[in-house]
Coordinates of N, CA and C in Angstrom, one line a residue:
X1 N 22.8 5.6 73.1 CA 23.7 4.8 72.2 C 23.8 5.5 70.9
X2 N 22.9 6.4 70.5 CA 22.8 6.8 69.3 C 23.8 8.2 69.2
X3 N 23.4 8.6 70.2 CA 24.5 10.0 70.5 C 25.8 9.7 70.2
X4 N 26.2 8.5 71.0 CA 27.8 7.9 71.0 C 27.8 7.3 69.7
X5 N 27.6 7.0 68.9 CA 27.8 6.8 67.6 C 27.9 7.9 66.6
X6 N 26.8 8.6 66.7 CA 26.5 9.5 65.5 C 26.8 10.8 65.5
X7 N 27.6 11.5 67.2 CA 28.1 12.4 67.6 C 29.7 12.6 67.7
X8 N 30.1 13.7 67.3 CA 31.6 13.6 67.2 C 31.9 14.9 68.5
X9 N 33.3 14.5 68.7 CA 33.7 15.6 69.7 C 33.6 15.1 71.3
X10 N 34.2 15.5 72.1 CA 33.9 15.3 73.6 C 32.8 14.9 74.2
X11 N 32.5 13.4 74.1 CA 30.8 13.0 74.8 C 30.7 12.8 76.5
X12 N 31.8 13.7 77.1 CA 32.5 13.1 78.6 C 31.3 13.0 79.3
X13 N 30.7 14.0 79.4 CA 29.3 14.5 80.2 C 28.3 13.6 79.8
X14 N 28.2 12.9 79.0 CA 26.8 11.8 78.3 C 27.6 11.2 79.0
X15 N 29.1 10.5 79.0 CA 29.5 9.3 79.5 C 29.6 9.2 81.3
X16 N 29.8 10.0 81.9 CA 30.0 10.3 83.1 C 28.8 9.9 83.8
X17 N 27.1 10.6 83.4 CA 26.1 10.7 83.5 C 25.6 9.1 83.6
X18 N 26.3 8.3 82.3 CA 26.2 6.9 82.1 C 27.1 6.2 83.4
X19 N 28.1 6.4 83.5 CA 28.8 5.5 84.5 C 28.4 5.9 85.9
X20 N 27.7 7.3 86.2 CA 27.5 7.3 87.1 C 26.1 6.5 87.7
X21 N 25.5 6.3 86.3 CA 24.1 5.4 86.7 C 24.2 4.0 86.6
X22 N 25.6 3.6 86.3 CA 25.9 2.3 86.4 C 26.8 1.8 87.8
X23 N 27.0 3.0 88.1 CA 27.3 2.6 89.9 C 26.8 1.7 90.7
X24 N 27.1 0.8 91.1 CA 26.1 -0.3 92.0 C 24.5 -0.5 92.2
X25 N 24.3 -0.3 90.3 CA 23.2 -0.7 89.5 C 23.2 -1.9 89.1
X26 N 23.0 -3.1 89.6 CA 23.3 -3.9 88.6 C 22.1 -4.0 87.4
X27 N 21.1 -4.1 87.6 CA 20.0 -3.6 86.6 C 20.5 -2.4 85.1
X28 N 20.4 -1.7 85.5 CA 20.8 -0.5 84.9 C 22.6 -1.1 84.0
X29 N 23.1 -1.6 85.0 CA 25.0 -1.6 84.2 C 24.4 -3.1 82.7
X30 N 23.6 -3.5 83.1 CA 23.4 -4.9 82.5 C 22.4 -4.4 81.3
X31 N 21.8 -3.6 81.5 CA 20.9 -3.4 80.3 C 21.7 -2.3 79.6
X32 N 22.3 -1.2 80.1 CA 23.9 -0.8 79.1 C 24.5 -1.5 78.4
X33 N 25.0 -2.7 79.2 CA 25.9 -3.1 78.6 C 25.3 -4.1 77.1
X34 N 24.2 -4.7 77.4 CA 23.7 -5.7 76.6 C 23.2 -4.2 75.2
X35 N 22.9 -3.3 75.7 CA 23.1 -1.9 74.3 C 24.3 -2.0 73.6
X36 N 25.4 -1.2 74.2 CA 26.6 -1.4 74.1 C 26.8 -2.5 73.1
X37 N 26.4 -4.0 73.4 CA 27.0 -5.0 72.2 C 26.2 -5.1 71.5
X38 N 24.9 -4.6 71.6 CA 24.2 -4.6 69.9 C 24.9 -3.6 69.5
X39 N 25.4 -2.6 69.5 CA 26.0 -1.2 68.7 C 27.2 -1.7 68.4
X40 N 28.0 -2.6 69.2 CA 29.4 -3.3 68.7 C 29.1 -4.2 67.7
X41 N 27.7 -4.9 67.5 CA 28.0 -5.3 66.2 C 27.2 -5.4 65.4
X42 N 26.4 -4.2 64.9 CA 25.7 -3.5 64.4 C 26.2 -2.4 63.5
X43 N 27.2 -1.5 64.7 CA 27.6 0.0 64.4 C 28.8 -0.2 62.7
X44 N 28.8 0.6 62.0 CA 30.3 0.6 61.5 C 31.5 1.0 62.1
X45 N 32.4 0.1 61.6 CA 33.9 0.6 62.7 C 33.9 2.0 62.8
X46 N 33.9 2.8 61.9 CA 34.1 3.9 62.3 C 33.6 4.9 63.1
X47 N 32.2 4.0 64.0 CA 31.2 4.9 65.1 C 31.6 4.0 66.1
X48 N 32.7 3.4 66.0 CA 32.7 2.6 67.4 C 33.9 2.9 68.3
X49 N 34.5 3.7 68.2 CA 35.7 4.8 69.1 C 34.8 5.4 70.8
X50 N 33.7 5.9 70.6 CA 33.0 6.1 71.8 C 32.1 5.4 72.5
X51 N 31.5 4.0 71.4 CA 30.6 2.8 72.1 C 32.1 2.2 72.9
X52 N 33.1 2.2 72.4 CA 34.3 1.3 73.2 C 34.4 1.9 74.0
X53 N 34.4 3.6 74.1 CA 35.0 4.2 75.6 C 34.2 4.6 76.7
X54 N 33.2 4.2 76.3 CA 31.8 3.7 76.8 C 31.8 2.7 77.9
X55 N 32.3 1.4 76.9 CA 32.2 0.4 77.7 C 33.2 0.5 78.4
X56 N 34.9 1.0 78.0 CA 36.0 0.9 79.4 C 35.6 1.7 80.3
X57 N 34.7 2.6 80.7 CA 34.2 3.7 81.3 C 33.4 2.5 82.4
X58 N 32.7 2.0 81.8 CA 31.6 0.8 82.9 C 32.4 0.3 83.7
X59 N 33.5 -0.2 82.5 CA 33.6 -1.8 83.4 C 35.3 -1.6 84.4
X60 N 35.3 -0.3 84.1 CA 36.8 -0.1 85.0 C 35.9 0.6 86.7
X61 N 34.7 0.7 86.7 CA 34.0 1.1 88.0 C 34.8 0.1 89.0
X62 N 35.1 0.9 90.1 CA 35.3 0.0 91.2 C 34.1 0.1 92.2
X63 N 32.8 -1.0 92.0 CA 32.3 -1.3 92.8 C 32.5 -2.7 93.3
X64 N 31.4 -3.1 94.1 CA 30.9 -4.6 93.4 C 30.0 -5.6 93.2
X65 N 30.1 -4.1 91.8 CA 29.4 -5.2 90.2 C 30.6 -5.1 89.0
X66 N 31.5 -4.9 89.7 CA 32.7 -4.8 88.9 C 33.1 -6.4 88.0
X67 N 33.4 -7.2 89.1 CA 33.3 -8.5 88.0 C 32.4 -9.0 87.6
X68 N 31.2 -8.8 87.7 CA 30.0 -9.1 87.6 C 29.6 -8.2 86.2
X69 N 30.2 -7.2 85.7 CA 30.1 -6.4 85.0 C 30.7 -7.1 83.8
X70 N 32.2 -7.0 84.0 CA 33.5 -7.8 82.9 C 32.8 -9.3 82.9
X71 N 32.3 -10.0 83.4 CA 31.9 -11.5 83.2 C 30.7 -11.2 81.9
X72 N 29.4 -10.5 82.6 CA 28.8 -10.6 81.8 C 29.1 -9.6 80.0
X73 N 30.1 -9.1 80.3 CA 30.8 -7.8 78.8 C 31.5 -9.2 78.1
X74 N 32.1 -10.3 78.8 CA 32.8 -11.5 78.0 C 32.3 -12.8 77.6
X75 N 31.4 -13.1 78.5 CA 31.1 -14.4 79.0 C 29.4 -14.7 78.2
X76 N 28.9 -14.0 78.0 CA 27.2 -13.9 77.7 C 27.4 -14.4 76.3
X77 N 26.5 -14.5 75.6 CA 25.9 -14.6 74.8 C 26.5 -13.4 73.9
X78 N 27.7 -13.3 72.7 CA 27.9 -12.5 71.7 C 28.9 -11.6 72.5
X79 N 29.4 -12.0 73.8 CA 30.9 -11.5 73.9 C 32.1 -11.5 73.4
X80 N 33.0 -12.2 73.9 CA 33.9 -12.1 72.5 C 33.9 -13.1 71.6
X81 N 32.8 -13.5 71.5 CA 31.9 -13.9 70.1 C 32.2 -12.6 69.0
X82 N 32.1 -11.7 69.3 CA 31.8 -10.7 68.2 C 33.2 -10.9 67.7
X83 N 34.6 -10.4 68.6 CA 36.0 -10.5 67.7 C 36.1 -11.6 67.2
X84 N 35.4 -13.0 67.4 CA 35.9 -14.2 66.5 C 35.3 -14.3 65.4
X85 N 34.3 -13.8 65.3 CA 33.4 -13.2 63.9 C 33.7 -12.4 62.9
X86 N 34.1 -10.9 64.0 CA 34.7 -10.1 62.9 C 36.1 -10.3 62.5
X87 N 36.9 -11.0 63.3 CA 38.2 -11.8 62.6 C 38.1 -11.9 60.6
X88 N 36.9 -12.9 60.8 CA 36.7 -13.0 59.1 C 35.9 -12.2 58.5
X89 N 35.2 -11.6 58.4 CA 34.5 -10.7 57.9 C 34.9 -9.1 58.4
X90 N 35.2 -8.4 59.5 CA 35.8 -6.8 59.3 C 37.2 -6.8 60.2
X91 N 38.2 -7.2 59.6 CA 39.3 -6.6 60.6 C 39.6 -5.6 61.1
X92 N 38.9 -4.4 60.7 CA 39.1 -3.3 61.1 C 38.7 -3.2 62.6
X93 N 37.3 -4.0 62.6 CA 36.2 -4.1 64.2 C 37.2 -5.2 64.7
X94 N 37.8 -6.4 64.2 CA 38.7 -7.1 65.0 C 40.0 -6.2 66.2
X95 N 40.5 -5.5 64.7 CA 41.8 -4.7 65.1 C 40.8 -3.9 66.3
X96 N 40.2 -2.9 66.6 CA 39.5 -2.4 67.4 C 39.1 -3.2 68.7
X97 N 38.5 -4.1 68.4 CA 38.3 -5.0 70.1 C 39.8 -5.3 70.3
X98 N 40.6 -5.4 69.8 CA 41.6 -6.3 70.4 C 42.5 -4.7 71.3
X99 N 42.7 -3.9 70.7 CA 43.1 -2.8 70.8 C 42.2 -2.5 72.6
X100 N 40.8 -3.0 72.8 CA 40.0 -2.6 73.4 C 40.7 -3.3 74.9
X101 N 40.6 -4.6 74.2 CA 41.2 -5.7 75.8 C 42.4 -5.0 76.0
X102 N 43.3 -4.3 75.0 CA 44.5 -4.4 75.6 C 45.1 -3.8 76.7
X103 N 44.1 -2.0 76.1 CA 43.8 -0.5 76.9 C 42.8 -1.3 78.3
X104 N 42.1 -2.0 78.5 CA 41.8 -2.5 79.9 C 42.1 -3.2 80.2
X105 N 43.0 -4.0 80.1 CA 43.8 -5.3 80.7 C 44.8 -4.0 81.2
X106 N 45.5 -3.2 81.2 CA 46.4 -2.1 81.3 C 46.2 -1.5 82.6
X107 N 45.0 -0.8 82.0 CA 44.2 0.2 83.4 C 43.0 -0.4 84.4
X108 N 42.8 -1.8 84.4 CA 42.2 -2.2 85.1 C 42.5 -3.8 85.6
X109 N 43.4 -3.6 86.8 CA 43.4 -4.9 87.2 C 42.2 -6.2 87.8
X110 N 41.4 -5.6 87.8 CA 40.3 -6.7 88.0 C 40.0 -7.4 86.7
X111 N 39.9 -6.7 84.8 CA 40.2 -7.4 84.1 C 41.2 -7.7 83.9
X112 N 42.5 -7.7 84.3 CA 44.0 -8.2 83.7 C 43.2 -9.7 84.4
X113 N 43.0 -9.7 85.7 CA 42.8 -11.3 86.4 C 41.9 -11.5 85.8
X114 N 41.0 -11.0 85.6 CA 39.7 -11.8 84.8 C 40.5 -12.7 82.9
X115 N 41.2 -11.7 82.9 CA 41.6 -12.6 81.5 C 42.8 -13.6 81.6
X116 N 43.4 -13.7 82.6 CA 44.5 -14.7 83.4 C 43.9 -15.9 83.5

């Protein structure tokens, strides 16, 4: 998680490596993911361009732990809890999640239905 923040430039090969171990892991995709949102609201906006493409990288996997993936990225504890938060305190991290749902409600129809 530290790489993806504090590294600049093409992280495809760290991310690839990641989604490939989140393949019909559910252990593994669930302890990413629960990383992933400490660093969403932790990180400063401006290290959060590859924690996000991180997470569209997970949760557009077609297995299935696919909805099981997007349920627990929304539904848990500090899902999108975080954008109703940063609403008042950082618009910038608002503007960024919302930017986030948009680009995967787009390219991934199992979340367009999940947010329907």
């Amino acid at each position: 998680m530290y790489a993806l923040r504090e590294l600049t430039g093409s992280l495809s090969v760290l991310i690839e490596m990641v989604v490939y171990c989140c393949f019909c892991n559910e252990h593994f995709s669930f302890t990413v993911l629960h990383f992933i949102k400490t660093q969403l609201e932790t990180a400063p906006p401006h290290e959060l361009k590859n924690i996000f493409q991180l997470l569209h990288e997970i949760l557009v996997i077609e297995d299935p732990l696919q909805v099981e993936r997007i349920k627990f990225a929304f539904e848990t504890e500090n899902g999108l809890i975080l954008m109703h938060h940063s609403n008042h305190v950082d618009s910038s991290r608002c503007y960024q999640c919302v930017k986030f749902l948009v680009t995967l409600a787009q390219k991934c129809p199992t979340a367009k239905d999940y947010f329907k």
